[in-house]
């Protein structure tokens, strides 16, 4: 199976967790995009969605699926999204698609985070995938210097402006042995909006696409 076929398999498998009458948190990226295709088959049964990016919002709306402002919603039953890396503790690196801040907000609102990934995303130690950090534009150089002090090699993601009007630094050269500590440290640098480490709030359920089928990890 190709990587995209594995992504499609988990995107559709997540449909099993969608309860009729609820509002569903929807992630961003190619795997989440398969989930949106699947969700469209249930669009008459759900109340609507909260979306983590303008791209996902556009796709949801193209299917006629209602999209609510996050401020209109007190709680969400589930949030379904992909990841760039996930470890055995269900902590993740996210933000390859630059949507990390809205993703982290919706993950915080949701009771259950369902992470949908193909097996290439599973790692023992996070950090091989460059860690995305969303930064206020005027703080870019300062934050980059602070990230170097933490042992990282930050690289400015050229020609990318996030949905929130900010920039992204991708931090290379990290071996993240204590993800919660690093998440807290990077989040405390002035000018950082969000770091793409999802360690304090990891996933609750992982649906992993493998050659043998979709594995559920809880
Ligand atoms: C976007 C994300 C995505 O979930 C992550 O980049 C994985 O993307 P894909 O499903 O395309 O492999 O965090 O900001």
Coordinates of C-alpha atoms and ligand atoms in Angstrom, one line a residue:
X1 CA 0.0 0.0 0.0
X2 CA 1.2 3.5 -0.7
X3 CA 1.6 6.1 2.1
X4 CA -1.5 7.9 0.8
X5 CA -3.6 4.7 0.9
X6 CA -2.5 4.2 4.5
X7 CA -3.6 7.8 5.3
X8 CA -6.9 7.2 3.6
X9 CA -7.5 4.0 5.6
X10 CA -7.1 5.8 8.9
X11 CA -9.0 8.9 7.8
X12 CA -12.0 6.7 7.1
X13 CA -11.5 4.5 10.2
X14 CA -11.9 7.6 12.4
X15 CA -15.5 7.9 11.2
X16 CA -16.4 5.2 13.7
X17 CA -15.7 7.7 16.5
X18 CA -18.1 10.3 15.2
X19 CA -21.3 10.4 17.2
X20 CA -24.5 11.7 15.5
X21 CA -25.6 15.1 16.8
X22 CA -22.2 16.3 17.9
X23 CA -19.8 19.0 16.7
X24 CA -16.5 17.4 15.5
X25 CA -13.0 19.0 15.7
X26 CA -11.2 18.7 12.4
X27 CA -7.5 18.9 11.8
X28 CA -5.3 19.9 8.9
X29 CA -3.1 18.0 6.3
X30 CA -3.4 15.2 3.8
X31 CA -4.6 12.6 6.4
X32 CA -7.2 15.0 7.9
X33 CA -8.3 15.7 4.4
X34 CA -9.2 12.0 4.0
X35 CA -11.1 12.3 7.2
X36 CA -13.1 15.2 5.8
X37 CA -14.0 13.1 2.8
X38 CA -15.3 10.4 5.1
X39 CA -17.1 12.9 7.3
X40 CA -19.0 14.2 4.3
X41 CA -20.8 10.9 4.2
X42 CA -22.3 11.7 7.6
X43 CA -22.9 15.4 7.1
X44 CA -26.7 15.2 7.7
X45 CA -26.1 13.4 11.0
X46 CA -23.6 15.8 12.7
X47 CA -24.3 19.3 14.0
X48 CA -21.1 20.6 12.4
X49 CA -17.4 21.1 12.9
X50 CA -14.7 23.3 14.3
X51 CA -11.8 23.6 11.9
X52 CA -8.1 24.0 12.6
X53 CA -7.2 25.9 9.3
X54 CA -8.6 28.0 6.5
X55 CA -7.7 25.1 4.2
X56 CA -9.8 22.6 6.1
X57 CA -12.6 25.1 6.5
X58 CA -12.7 25.6 2.7
X59 CA -12.9 21.8 2.1
X60 CA -15.6 21.3 4.8
X61 CA -17.6 24.1 3.3
X62 CA -17.2 22.7 -0.2
X63 CA -19.0 19.6 1.1
X64 CA -21.7 21.8 2.8
X65 CA -20.6 20.8 6.3
X66 CA -21.2 23.6 8.8
X67 CA -18.1 25.1 10.4
X68 CA -18.5 26.9 13.8
X69 CA -16.3 29.5 15.3
X70 CA -14.3 27.9 18.2
X71 CA -15.7 30.5 20.6
X72 CA -19.2 29.3 20.0
X73 CA -18.4 25.9 21.3
X74 CA -18.0 24.9 25.0
X75 CA -16.6 21.5 24.5
X76 CA -16.0 18.9 21.7
X77 CA -16.4 15.2 22.0
X78 CA -13.5 14.4 19.6
X79 CA -10.7 16.1 17.6
X80 CA -9.3 14.2 14.7
X81 CA -6.0 15.1 13.2
X82 CA -2.7 13.8 11.8
X83 CA 0.8 14.2 13.1
X84 CA 4.3 14.6 11.7
X85 CA 5.8 12.3 14.4
X86 CA 4.3 10.3 17.3
X87 CA 6.1 8.5 20.1
X88 CA 5.0 5.5 22.2
X89 CA 3.6 7.9 24.9
X90 CA 1.3 9.4 22.2
X91 CA 3.1 12.7 22.3
X92 CA 3.5 14.3 18.9
X93 CA 5.3 16.8 16.7
X94 CA 2.7 18.7 14.6
X95 CA 2.7 21.8 12.4
X96 CA 4.1 20.5 9.1
X97 CA 1.2 22.2 7.6
X98 CA 1.7 25.4 9.7
X99 CA -1.7 25.0 11.5
X100 CA -0.2 24.1 14.9
X101 CA -1.7 26.9 16.9
X102 CA -5.3 26.3 15.9
X103 CA -4.7 22.6 16.1
X104 CA -3.5 22.9 19.7
X105 CA -6.4 25.1 20.7
X106 CA -9.0 22.6 19.3
X107 CA -7.1 19.7 20.9
X108 CA -7.4 21.5 24.2
X109 CA -11.2 22.0 23.8
X110 CA -11.8 18.3 22.8
X111 CA -12.3 15.5 25.3
X112 CA -10.7 12.9 23.0
X113 CA -7.8 13.5 20.5
X114 CA -7.8 10.9 17.9
X115 CA -4.5 10.9 16.0
X116 CA -4.6 9.4 12.5
X117 CA -1.2 8.5 11.1
X118 CA 0.5 6.0 8.8
X119 CA 3.1 3.9 10.4
X120 CA 6.0 6.0 9.0
X121 CA 5.1 8.6 11.6
X122 CA 5.9 6.4 14.6
X123 CA 9.2 7.1 16.4
X124 CA 10.9 6.1 19.6
X125 CA 12.3 9.6 20.2
X126 CA 10.7 12.8 18.8
X127 CA 12.9 15.3 16.9
X128 CA 14.0 13.9 13.6
X129 CA 11.2 15.9 12.0
X130 CA 12.1 19.5 12.3
X131 CA 10.0 21.0 15.2
X132 CA 7.7 23.8 13.9
X133 CA 7.4 26.9 16.1
X134 CA 4.9 29.7 15.3
X135 CA 6.4 33.1 16.1
X136 CA 5.3 36.7 16.0
X137 CA 7.1 38.2 13.0
X138 CA 9.1 40.9 15.0
X139 CA 10.4 38.2 17.4
X140 CA 11.8 35.9 14.7
X141 CA 15.5 36.6 15.2
X142 CA 15.3 36.7 19.0
X143 CA 13.4 33.5 19.2
X144 CA 15.8 31.8 16.8
X145 CA 18.8 32.8 19.0
X146 CA 16.9 31.4 22.1
X147 CA 16.3 28.1 20.2
X148 CA 20.0 27.8 19.4
X149 CA 20.7 28.1 23.2
X150 CA 18.4 25.0 23.6
X151 CA 20.5 23.1 21.1
X152 CA 18.3 23.5 18.0
X153 CA 19.1 24.8 14.5
X154 CA 16.1 26.9 13.6
X155 CA 15.3 27.5 9.9
X156 CA 12.9 30.2 8.8
X157 CA 10.1 28.6 6.7
X158 CA 10.3 30.8 3.6
X159 CA 7.1 32.2 2.0
X160 CA 4.8 30.9 4.7
X161 CA 2.5 33.1 6.7
X162 CA 0.2 31.2 9.1
X163 CA -3.6 31.7 9.3
X164 CA -2.9 33.9 12.3
X165 CA -0.5 36.2 10.4
X166 CA 2.7 34.8 11.9
X167 CA 5.9 33.0 10.7
X168 CA 7.3 29.5 11.3
X169 CA 10.7 28.5 12.5
X170 CA 11.5 24.8 11.9
X171 CA 14.0 23.6 14.5
X172 CA 16.4 20.9 13.4
X173 CA 18.9 18.9 15.4
X174 CA 16.7 18.1 18.4
X175 CA 16.6 14.8 20.2
X176 CA 13.6 15.3 22.4
X177 CA 14.1 13.1 25.4
X178 CA 11.7 15.1 27.7
X179 CA 9.0 16.5 25.4
X180 CA 6.9 18.1 28.2
X181 CA 9.9 20.0 29.5
X182 CA 10.9 21.2 26.0
X183 CA 7.3 22.2 25.2
X184 CA 7.1 24.3 28.3
X185 CA 10.6 25.9 27.7
X186 CA 9.9 26.9 24.1
X187 CA 6.4 28.2 25.0
X188 CA 7.9 30.5 27.6
X189 CA 10.1 32.3 25.1
X190 CA 8.6 35.8 24.4
X191 CA 7.3 36.0 20.9
X192 CA 6.5 32.3 20.6
X193 CA 2.9 31.8 19.8
X194 CA 2.9 28.0 19.9
X195 CA 5.5 25.2 19.7
X196 CA 4.4 22.2 17.6
X197 CA 5.1 19.7 20.5
X198 CA 1.9 18.1 21.7
X199 CA 3.3 16.6 24.9
X200 CA 1.3 18.2 27.7
X201 CA -1.8 17.3 25.7
X202 CA -1.0 14.2 23.7
X203 CA -3.4 11.9 21.8
X204 CA -5.9 9.7 23.5
X205 CA -6.4 7.2 20.7
X206 CA -4.0 6.5 17.8
X207 CA -5.3 5.0 14.6
X208 CA -2.2 3.8 12.7
X209 CA -2.2 2.7 9.1
X210 CA 0.0 -0.4 8.6
X211 CA 0.4 -2.9 5.8
X212 CA -1.6 -5.3 8.0
X213 CA -4.5 -2.9 8.5
X214 CA -5.5 -0.1 10.8
X215 CA -4.1 -0.6 14.4
X216 CA -5.9 1.1 17.3
X217 CA -3.6 2.2 20.2
X218 CA -5.2 3.6 23.4
Ligands
LIG1 C1 -0.6 20.3 10.0 C2 -0.2 19.1 10.8 C3 -0.5 17.8 10.2 O1 -1.3 17.0 11.0 C4 0.8 17.1 10.0 O2 1.7 18.0 9.2 C5 0.6 15.8 9.2 O3 0.3 16.1 7.9 P1 -0.1 14.9 6.9 O4 -1.4 14.3 7.3 O5 -0.3 15.6 5.5 O6 1.0 13.9 6.8 O7 0.2 19.1 11.9 O8 -0.2 21.5 10.7

